[in-house]
Amino acid sequence: MSSACDFLVIGAGPAGMAAAATAAKLGVSTLVVDEQPAPGGQIYRGVEQRDANKPGVSHDDWARCAALAQEFRASGARYQPNTQVWQLEKNRKVYVSDGAKASCITAKRVLIATGAMERPLPFPGWTLPGVMTVGAAQILYKTSGWVPHAGAWIAGSGPLLWLYAAQALEAGGKFEGILDTTPKANYVHALRHGINALRAKEYLDRGMALQQSVRKSGVRIIDDVNAIEAKGDGALNRVHVHTGRHWQDMPATRLLVHQGIVPNTHTTRSLNAAHRWDKAQHAFAPVADAWGNLDAEGYAVAGDGAGIAGAEAAAVQGRLAGLEAARALGVIDAAQRDQQAMPLQAELKQHLAIRPFLDQVFAPRAGLLTPHDDVLVCRCECITAKQIREAAMLAGMGPNQVKAFTRCGMGPCQGRMCGMAATEIIAHARGVSATDIGVFNVRPPLKPLSLAELAALQAP
Amino acid sequence: MSQELITVYVEGTPVSVSPHDSAAAAALKAGLAHTRLSPVSGEPRAPYCMMGVCFECLMVIDGVPSRQACMVRVHAGMRIERQNEAKVWA
Ligand SMILES: Cc1cc2nc3c(=O)[nH]c(=O)nc-3n(C[C@H](O)[C@H](O)[C@H](O)COP(=O)(O)OP(=O)(O)OC[C@H]3O[C@@H](n4cnc5c(N)ncnc54)[C@H](O)[C@@H]3O)c2cc1C
Ligand code: FES
């Protein structure tokens, strides 16, 4: 089965919704596909099902996202939920599946607005049932109202950690404590960005208020944690915590971990588009121009998938990409685009002012980036850090040879969980930078498909 | 989230869930500690990311193996079961 459109947007988060609404309102035939059942992306997940007074959601945020979802729904853009993209081709043939049937969409322009994922940092015991990410817990909260009640710890660093802790506490959740791995020194280094950050005072105030509300709630907070280990036989039952000098051993039934978010580059990498190592964000990001255009003809990227900048910036980037799509498709000219873009570019600059400060404060703790030999790095194929290190040292293998040699990154997640860690481990073992090492190549399909799904492609 | 609850069957046991829940959320609410065994090591595993990235939530849903339970919304009568063996991909 196949269909066609002028502008295809992948992802219905703030970036995708804003891009689609902007282009569709200018008269561009626009289609949005998203693998989730409803619009909203990560931050605004479940926005249309939520009521405004639900605890843990600020009224401003709720109003902002509900307005964007409404604008998107009313814009004339077509929307296809429950639709996963599994292959992109240079000629802008995009293959999707609804879980039962695969089909092909041909577009003149494609915007990749697939957002971010949590930085996967392997640590001892991270595969034990009972351990999951803070983002996972937040998704359970947003869609199912689930919060933990006993035996739960939060560990790691990053704005989302504090946001979730505040949300869950307000919703009646309970935590044994928070294990903050943010290095104290990060705050000192961040001060040199302080002046710039002051321009984004609103962001800073919100962040501080969140941390304070969590600290005031009386939940135990252990600062400057060096390392954590999850322990248990078949399921989590204890967490080991290393601070300055010693290990502490605590009973635990749930451990929620978080180490910031990184662009989910799986889609952009599958196009072989150029990527760069962003030193400040400690992650790979696609190389794009001011409009989000990639070096793959007709493809662009917007939102956190282009580099972490937050939801409000994502929406503005989406609008810019929508204008650029309209220009490229001949619906408006460059002068019209530039004129409409001007206030958006100023707004974007404002949102980006806080980033250098946040990137520095929440930079991952160096000691956590390269796990010990016996830590399982590839969850799917059960490959340890030691196996990766040894392969890297053999004839100076890079990530793709290590992958072929060890099977690291060859399981169903296709290296989404182990790819960054493998790069760090190889770079560290060989004493070179992550830029020089690069990252796993991504080959289609982006998600495993069944034969029955594929068979539908042949149907007329 | 004031909708009526629906019944799904997690490992054969009826569980009341919201129609907005994912199959993985239903498994968690049913108290399943693990949702699959690693086909490589046999160790128990459970959903980790809930957003379609980690593939730890592969379960047998309505008889179909290797569904990403965190990405599948429940429906009344859905059968959600642990996946205890390897699946060969297309
Ligand atoms: C788990 C998680 C929780 C977060 N929670 C918050 C929060 O509460 N507050 C906050 O300020 N920021 C939060 N963030 C940060 C958040 O990423 C951004 O601020 C914002 O959501 C970025 O918007 P976006 O449009 O770029 O991407 P997203 O909002 O992530 O939207 C991307 C969309 O693309 C879809 N998609 C991805 N891959 C495919 C594919 N192959 N096929 C089809 N569709 C696909 C996804 O389903 C998603 O709807 C969170 C991030 C993560 C990872
Ligand atoms: S829990 Fe990670 S993919 Fe479903």
XYZ file of C-alpha atoms and ligand atoms in Angstrom:
607
model
C 0.000 0.000 0.000
C 1.244 3.515 -0.695
C 0.166 7.145 -0.358
C 1.606 10.588 -1.030
C 1.747 14.054 0.519
C 3.751 17.251 0.095
C 4.972 17.599 3.673
C 5.391 14.598 5.935
C 6.078 15.223 9.611
C 7.357 12.353 11.734
C 6.426 12.898 15.372
C 3.510 14.745 16.988
C 5.387 16.311 19.906
C 5.626 20.089 20.269
C 8.048 20.367 17.314
C 5.978 18.222 14.950
C 2.609 19.709 15.936
C 3.885 23.279 15.546
C 5.549 22.517 12.185
C 2.446 20.806 10.809
C 0.078 23.519 12.031
C 2.284 26.269 10.563
C 2.613 24.593 7.150
C -1.004 23.391 6.930
C -2.349 26.850 7.757
C -0.312 28.197 4.826
C -2.048 25.663 2.592
C 0.611 22.926 2.428
C -0.776 19.374 2.173
C 0.613 18.000 5.432
C 0.550 14.560 7.020
C 1.758 13.793 10.542
C 2.569 10.253 11.638
C 3.371 9.241 15.208
C 3.785 5.895 16.885
C 1.813 7.012 19.940
C -1.989 6.771 20.054
C -2.447 10.535 20.660
C -0.603 13.801 20.027
C 1.658 15.439 22.628
C 5.069 13.811 22.289
C 7.008 13.142 25.474
C 6.295 16.278 27.476
C 2.637 16.669 26.529
C 1.891 12.945 26.488
C -1.781 12.334 27.078
C -2.573 16.075 26.963
C -5.998 15.540 25.450
C -7.026 12.941 28.044
C -5.896 14.908 31.078
C -7.994 17.315 33.073
C -6.557 20.683 33.964
C -6.700 20.207 37.698
C -4.704 17.028 37.903
C -1.959 17.408 40.515
C 1.619 17.718 39.339
C 0.922 19.564 36.137
C 1.399 23.315 36.177
C -1.580 25.161 34.806
C 0.580 27.227 32.435
C 2.166 24.135 30.942
C -1.162 22.443 30.571
C -2.727 25.497 28.921
C 0.231 25.880 26.561
C 0.158 22.282 25.412
C -3.616 22.067 25.134
C -3.559 25.199 22.961
C -0.891 23.736 20.686
C -2.774 20.438 20.342
C -5.957 22.339 19.496
C -4.163 24.496 16.942
C -2.738 21.343 15.379
C -6.100 19.552 15.273
C -7.770 22.602 13.672
C -4.982 23.323 11.167
C -6.087 20.969 8.408
C -3.001 18.753 8.763
C -3.853 15.077 8.476
C -2.835 13.000 11.481
C -2.126 9.292 11.570
C -1.495 8.000 15.117
C -0.249 4.469 16.000
C 2.039 4.680 12.981
C 5.675 3.789 13.395
C 8.294 4.832 10.844
C 10.684 1.965 10.133
C 12.578 3.071 7.049
C 13.526 6.330 5.328
C 14.974 6.478 1.847
C 16.974 9.260 0.201
C 14.192 9.804 -2.349
C 11.795 10.557 0.538
C 9.939 7.297 0.446
C 9.051 6.719 4.086
C 7.938 3.272 5.227
C 5.549 2.975 8.143
C 3.580 0.304 9.951
C 0.480 0.367 12.133
C 1.548 -2.837 13.843
C -0.478 -5.015 11.473
C 0.321 -3.625 8.015
C 3.298 -1.835 6.504
C 2.847 0.884 3.908
C 4.869 3.505 2.038
C 4.375 7.285 2.024
C 6.053 9.380 -0.663
C 6.653 13.022 0.295
C 8.302 16.078 -1.237
C 9.592 17.286 2.154
C 10.083 15.310 5.343
C 10.516 16.735 8.835
C 12.006 14.462 11.463
C 10.610 15.566 14.830
C 11.223 12.376 16.778
C 12.513 14.030 19.936
C 14.789 12.821 22.671
C 15.381 9.755 24.799
C 16.933 9.374 28.216
C 20.679 8.949 28.205
C 21.223 5.229 28.751
C 24.083 4.805 31.232
C 24.763 1.153 32.067
C 25.491 0.424 35.744
C 25.660 -2.771 37.780
C 22.206 -4.339 38.063
C 20.409 -2.029 35.619
C 18.715 -5.005 33.949
C 17.009 -6.190 37.164
C 13.205 -6.028 37.216
C 12.355 -3.162 39.579
C 14.854 -0.825 37.922
C 13.454 1.533 35.324
C 13.988 5.090 34.199
C 12.508 8.231 35.699
C 11.068 8.943 32.241
C 9.332 5.552 32.300
C 7.843 6.340 35.720
C 6.732 9.742 34.450
C 5.023 8.116 31.457
C 3.220 5.765 33.856
C 2.177 8.783 35.872
C 1.016 10.810 32.862
C -0.988 8.033 31.219
C -1.995 5.817 34.126
C -1.714 8.045 37.208
C 0.768 5.566 38.715
C 3.147 6.750 41.459
C 5.353 4.634 43.753
C 4.307 4.112 47.364
C 7.023 2.239 49.218
C 10.592 1.141 48.752
C 11.298 3.455 45.822
C 14.503 5.415 45.226
C 15.329 7.950 42.540
C 18.932 8.155 41.346
C 20.818 10.322 38.891
C 20.803 13.889 37.692
C 18.942 16.320 35.444
C 15.953 18.685 35.389
C 13.513 15.873 34.546
C 14.495 14.044 37.747
C 13.398 16.981 39.915
C 10.328 17.642 37.796
C 9.176 14.037 38.155
C 9.976 13.915 41.889
C 7.880 17.043 42.446
C 5.019 15.729 40.295
C 4.955 12.328 41.980
C 5.156 13.758 45.516
C 2.350 16.178 44.786
C 0.281 13.292 43.448
C 0.747 11.423 46.738
C 3.740 9.274 45.756
C 6.403 8.256 48.285
C 10.161 7.866 47.910
C 12.732 6.478 50.319
C 15.121 9.063 48.975
C 16.859 10.744 46.086
C 20.445 9.826 45.187
C 21.781 12.891 43.394
C 24.806 12.076 41.231
C 25.315 15.684 40.068
C 28.979 16.500 40.814
C 29.217 19.496 43.189
C 31.922 20.950 40.957
C 29.436 21.247 38.078
C 27.720 24.156 39.830
C 31.007 26.053 40.112
C 31.842 25.505 36.432
C 28.323 26.540 35.488
C 28.711 29.944 37.122
C 30.561 31.264 34.100
C 27.333 30.804 32.161
C 25.344 32.421 34.958
C 25.071 35.848 33.377
C 23.726 34.400 30.166
C 21.337 32.199 32.079
C 19.954 35.207 33.904
C 18.408 36.195 30.604
C 16.326 33.062 30.887
C 15.320 33.828 34.443
C 11.896 32.275 34.094
C 13.420 28.862 33.367
C 15.836 29.130 36.280
C 13.118 30.203 38.704
C 10.938 27.260 37.698
C 13.836 24.831 38.141
C 14.800 26.208 41.548
C 11.196 26.146 42.742
C 10.918 22.469 41.783
C 14.095 21.445 43.615
C 13.041 23.441 46.646
C 9.588 21.908 46.770
C 11.157 18.439 46.711
C 13.737 19.319 49.374
C 11.054 20.927 51.568
C 8.866 17.840 51.377
C 11.311 16.190 53.754
C 12.267 13.360 51.413
C 15.806 12.146 52.173
C 18.374 13.483 49.686
C 21.898 12.113 49.401
C 24.074 14.561 47.452
C 27.217 14.037 45.393
C 26.691 10.295 44.924
C 29.596 8.718 42.968
C 28.142 5.390 42.000
C 25.100 3.183 42.462
C 24.551 -0.538 42.119
C 21.233 -2.370 41.947
C 21.230 -5.704 43.771
C 18.862 -8.631 43.885
C 18.313 -12.154 42.732
C 15.882 -12.027 39.805
C 14.440 -8.719 41.029
C 15.716 -5.597 42.779
C 15.839 -5.766 46.561
C 18.697 -3.462 47.573
C 20.563 -0.470 46.273
C 24.227 0.196 47.031
C 25.210 3.841 47.080
C 28.735 5.220 47.020
C 29.329 8.697 48.418
C 32.671 10.405 49.183
C 34.255 7.594 51.181
C 31.981 4.639 51.709
C 29.235 2.388 50.397
C 25.785 2.363 51.959
C 23.358 -0.493 51.532
C 19.654 0.267 51.427
C 16.568 -1.905 50.945
C 14.758 -1.061 47.697
C 11.944 -2.481 45.598
C 12.044 0.159 42.874
C 14.905 2.225 41.519
C 14.151 5.027 39.067
C 17.252 6.223 37.237
C 17.880 9.266 35.081
C 20.969 10.812 33.512
C 19.526 13.571 31.375
C 18.166 13.363 27.879
C 19.914 13.149 24.518
C 18.689 13.504 20.932
C 17.231 10.265 19.645
C 19.388 10.120 16.512
C 18.279 6.704 15.306
C 16.110 8.134 12.525
C 18.559 10.789 11.302
C 21.489 8.361 11.435
C 19.586 5.822 9.335
C 19.679 8.409 6.500
C 23.461 8.605 6.779
C 23.040 12.346 7.415
C 26.102 14.013 8.957
C 26.221 14.030 12.769
C 28.454 15.898 15.178
C 29.576 15.197 18.721
C 28.129 17.924 20.920
C 30.710 18.265 23.646
C 28.538 20.384 25.947
C 25.573 17.987 25.769
C 27.841 14.989 25.636
C 25.889 13.399 22.785
C 25.715 13.059 19.014
C 23.368 15.402 17.149
C 22.546 15.770 13.451
C 24.250 18.593 11.537
C 21.517 21.016 10.415
C 21.285 24.610 9.164
C 19.256 27.377 10.840
C 16.034 25.996 9.297
C 16.772 22.458 10.381
C 17.751 21.226 6.888
C 19.925 18.099 6.920
C 22.487 17.163 4.294
C 19.955 14.636 2.954
C 17.933 16.392 0.218
C 14.406 17.355 1.297
C 14.893 16.202 4.891
C 14.949 18.451 7.946
C 14.953 18.000 11.709
C 13.333 20.052 14.508
C 12.960 19.805 18.258
C 14.977 17.800 20.749
C 16.011 15.369 17.996
C 18.197 18.192 16.657
C 19.828 18.864 20.046
C 18.274 19.204 23.491
C 16.635 22.605 23.865
C 13.340 21.894 25.654
C 9.695 21.860 24.657
C 9.164 25.573 24.095
C 12.224 25.807 21.860
C 11.054 22.642 20.070
C 7.741 24.294 19.169
C 9.515 27.390 17.832
C 11.945 25.269 15.806
C 8.927 23.397 14.477
C 7.328 26.638 13.290
C 10.564 27.649 11.557
C 10.744 24.249 9.854
C 7.094 24.605 8.798
C 7.836 27.976 7.173
C 10.895 26.520 5.435
C 8.820 23.607 4.112
C 6.245 26.056 2.733
C 9.063 27.984 1.036
C 10.687 24.872 -0.394
C 7.318 23.750 -1.762
C 6.752 27.145 -3.413
C 3.775 28.175 -1.242
C 5.566 31.258 0.133
C 8.747 32.943 -1.065
C 11.981 33.416 0.868
C 11.134 37.016 1.797
C 7.770 35.957 3.278
C 9.449 33.148 5.160
C 12.107 35.453 6.574
C 9.572 38.038 7.631
C 7.438 35.517 9.505
C 10.533 33.874 10.967
C 11.975 37.012 12.527
C 10.004 37.081 15.806
C 10.378 33.286 16.065
C 14.162 33.500 15.782
C 14.239 36.089 18.570
C 12.063 33.853 20.737
C 14.277 30.841 20.040
C 17.358 32.780 21.111
C 15.661 33.526 24.422
C 14.880 29.835 25.024
C 18.418 28.775 24.134
C 20.081 31.222 26.545
C 19.687 28.865 29.510
C 21.135 25.792 27.763
C 24.910 26.265 28.315
C 24.192 26.680 32.024
C 21.927 23.603 32.227
C 24.314 21.520 30.107
C 27.123 22.331 32.534
C 25.178 21.792 35.767
C 23.774 18.475 34.610
C 26.804 17.236 32.660
C 27.044 13.496 33.358
C 29.504 12.470 36.066
C 32.647 11.328 34.271
C 33.025 8.188 36.385
C 29.607 6.924 35.303
C 30.303 7.090 31.561
C 32.625 4.108 31.390
C 31.266 1.191 33.412
C 33.386 -1.518 35.033
C 34.310 -4.643 33.094
C 31.552 -6.886 34.421
C 28.669 -4.468 33.741
C 26.238 -5.597 31.035
C 26.257 -2.844 28.406
C 24.168 -4.416 25.631
C 20.970 -5.492 27.361
C 19.632 -7.378 24.319
C 22.671 -9.511 23.496
C 24.100 -9.552 27.060
C 27.497 -8.079 26.151
C 29.707 -6.728 28.952
C 31.933 -3.657 29.035
C 34.898 -6.039 29.165
C 33.956 -7.700 25.864
C 33.649 -4.275 24.216
C 36.954 -3.074 25.682
C 38.794 -6.172 24.569
C 37.415 -5.963 21.045
C 38.291 -2.248 20.885
C 41.885 -2.976 21.800
C 42.157 -5.704 19.167
C 43.501 -4.009 16.063
C 41.901 -0.726 17.146
C 38.349 -1.664 16.247
C 35.701 1.074 15.896
C 32.033 0.715 16.918
C 30.884 -1.072 13.766
C 33.619 -3.681 13.899
C 33.031 -4.153 17.630
C 29.348 -4.660 16.816
C 30.049 -7.279 14.160
C 32.610 -8.990 16.369
C 30.700 -9.095 19.686
C 27.026 -8.742 18.581
C 26.814 -5.627 20.824
C 23.954 -3.550 19.349
C 22.537 -6.341 17.179
C 19.469 -7.176 19.300
C 15.924 -5.832 18.926
C 16.776 -2.332 20.272
C 19.438 -2.105 17.559
C 21.961 -0.305 19.702
C 19.665 2.419 21.026
C 20.533 1.435 24.603
C 24.206 0.477 24.232
C 25.421 2.605 21.308
C 26.488 5.689 23.244
C 28.071 3.665 26.017
C 29.953 1.551 23.469
C 31.333 4.736 21.887
C 32.451 6.048 25.296
C 34.044 2.760 26.279
C 35.910 2.365 22.985
C 37.048 6.018 22.984
C 38.238 5.760 26.589
C 40.001 2.430 26.041
C 41.848 3.769 22.998
C 42.503 7.204 24.489
C 40.768 9.118 21.687
C 37.683 11.340 21.543
C 34.118 10.195 20.861
C 34.157 12.312 17.682
C 36.983 10.197 16.296
C 35.262 6.975 17.253
C 31.784 7.754 15.904
C 28.761 5.611 16.617
C 27.059 2.459 15.269
C 25.656 2.732 11.741
C 21.885 2.332 11.686
C 20.372 -0.037 9.158
C 16.690 -0.465 8.353
C 14.315 -1.642 9.525
C 14.447 0.815 12.463
C 12.088 -1.477 14.348
C 11.720 -5.226 13.911
C 8.806 -6.156 11.654
C 6.886 -9.370 11.239
C 6.590 -11.070 7.856
C 2.826 -10.496 7.934
C 3.362 -6.734 8.333
C 5.812 -6.689 5.422
C 3.529 -8.737 3.180
C 1.010 -5.865 3.216
C 3.514 -3.720 1.269
C 2.899 -5.853 -1.819
C -0.854 -5.288 -1.747
C -2.137 -2.695 -4.262
C -9.065 10.002 33.534
C -12.583 9.444 34.698
C -13.390 6.835 32.037
C -14.769 3.476 33.008
C -12.301 0.717 33.700
C -11.961 -2.263 31.410
C -10.832 -5.815 32.119
C -7.713 -7.349 30.632
C -6.105 -10.715 31.410
C -2.511 -10.621 32.610
C -1.102 -14.146 32.719
C -4.730 -15.276 32.803
C -5.690 -13.147 35.813
C -8.376 -10.486 35.256
C -7.162 -6.939 36.017
C -9.136 -3.678 35.853
C -7.291 -0.975 33.972
C -7.970 2.394 32.361
C -8.499 2.300 28.590
C -5.536 4.726 28.349
C -3.109 2.248 29.900
C -0.485 0.483 27.845
C -0.234 -3.294 28.055
C 3.044 -2.780 29.959
C 1.274 -0.539 32.492
C -1.393 -3.219 32.899
C 1.329 -5.798 33.605
C 2.829 -3.497 36.237
C -0.579 -2.900 37.839
C -1.091 -6.663 37.897
C 2.115 -6.907 39.917
C 4.186 -8.846 37.365
C 7.784 -8.428 38.481
C 9.204 -9.545 35.169
C 7.582 -9.536 31.738
C 10.006 -11.658 29.738
C 13.093 -13.816 30.013
C 16.138 -12.708 28.067
C 16.366 -15.089 25.085
C 20.158 -14.873 25.427
C 20.774 -15.361 29.168
C 17.385 -16.482 30.478
C 17.439 -13.712 33.106
C 14.134 -12.052 34.004
C 13.600 -8.596 32.504
C 10.959 -5.889 32.843
C 9.955 -2.706 30.966
C 12.703 -0.119 31.349
C 11.941 2.980 29.232
C 8.174 2.777 28.569
C 8.695 4.805 25.380
C 9.604 2.278 22.728
C 13.391 2.514 22.938
C 14.692 -0.415 24.998
C 12.609 -3.386 23.740
C 12.659 -4.952 27.218
C 8.845 -5.037 27.254
C 8.411 -7.629 24.482
C 5.368 -9.706 25.475
C 2.826 -12.029 23.940
C -0.307 -9.942 23.392
C -3.510 -11.602 22.185
C -1.364 -14.514 21.145
C 1.053 -12.424 19.051
C 4.644 -12.656 20.315
C 7.214 -9.856 20.531
C 4.792 -6.945 20.771
C 6.280 -3.843 22.445
C 3.907 -3.810 25.405
C 4.694 -0.185 26.305
C 3.521 0.964 22.867
C 0.288 -1.054 22.725
C -2.851 0.377 24.290
C -5.120 -2.066 26.126
C -8.563 -3.082 24.898
C -11.276 -4.967 26.743
C -10.434 -8.648 26.985
C -6.788 -8.233 25.913
C -4.597 -11.186 26.845
C -1.165 -10.098 28.047
C 1.399 -12.795 28.681
C 5.072 -13.087 29.511
C 7.417 -13.909 26.673
C 9.642 -16.714 27.790
C 11.477 -17.645 24.631
C 13.392 -16.220 21.723
C 11.615 -14.894 18.661
C 13.154 -14.977 15.219
C 12.813 -11.586 13.505
C 11.824 -11.068 9.899
C 10.733 10.293 28.701
C 10.824 11.783 28.559
C 10.002 12.602 29.314
C 10.058 13.975 29.206
N 9.235 14.744 29.992
C 9.346 16.094 29.950
C 8.544 16.916 30.785
O 7.706 16.419 31.551
N 8.727 18.255 30.740
C 9.644 18.830 29.897
O 9.790 20.059 29.886
N 10.381 18.078 29.067
C 10.268 16.720 29.101
N 11.047 15.960 28.287
C 11.911 16.627 27.339
C 11.235 16.583 25.981
O 12.004 15.759 25.138
C 11.105 17.862 25.237
O 11.174 19.013 25.942
C 9.958 17.897 24.229
O 9.042 16.872 24.383
C 10.618 17.836 22.876
O 9.676 17.929 21.882
P 9.886 17.242 20.476
O 8.696 17.645 19.687
O 11.220 17.582 19.959
O 9.902 15.680 20.751
P 8.885 14.698 21.507
O 7.960 15.444 22.372
O 9.729 13.659 22.103
O 8.036 14.061 20.324
C 8.563 13.125 19.435
C 7.455 12.275 18.883
O 7.973 11.447 17.844
C 7.377 10.179 17.917
N 8.289 9.208 17.301
C 9.570 8.925 17.642
N 10.084 7.976 16.840
C 9.104 7.644 15.957
C 9.022 6.724 14.869
N 10.057 5.941 14.509
N 7.849 6.630 14.191
C 6.786 7.418 14.539
N 6.821 8.308 15.545
C 7.964 8.428 16.247
C 7.167 9.944 19.394
O 6.105 9.035 19.619
C 6.840 11.345 19.909
O 5.458 11.569 19.984
C 10.987 14.565 28.337
C 11.823 13.744 27.561
C 11.756 12.372 27.657
C 12.659 11.513 26.822
S 9.706 -0.538 27.895
Fe 11.328 0.113 26.601
S 10.513 -0.415 24.663
Fe 8.879 -0.830 25.930
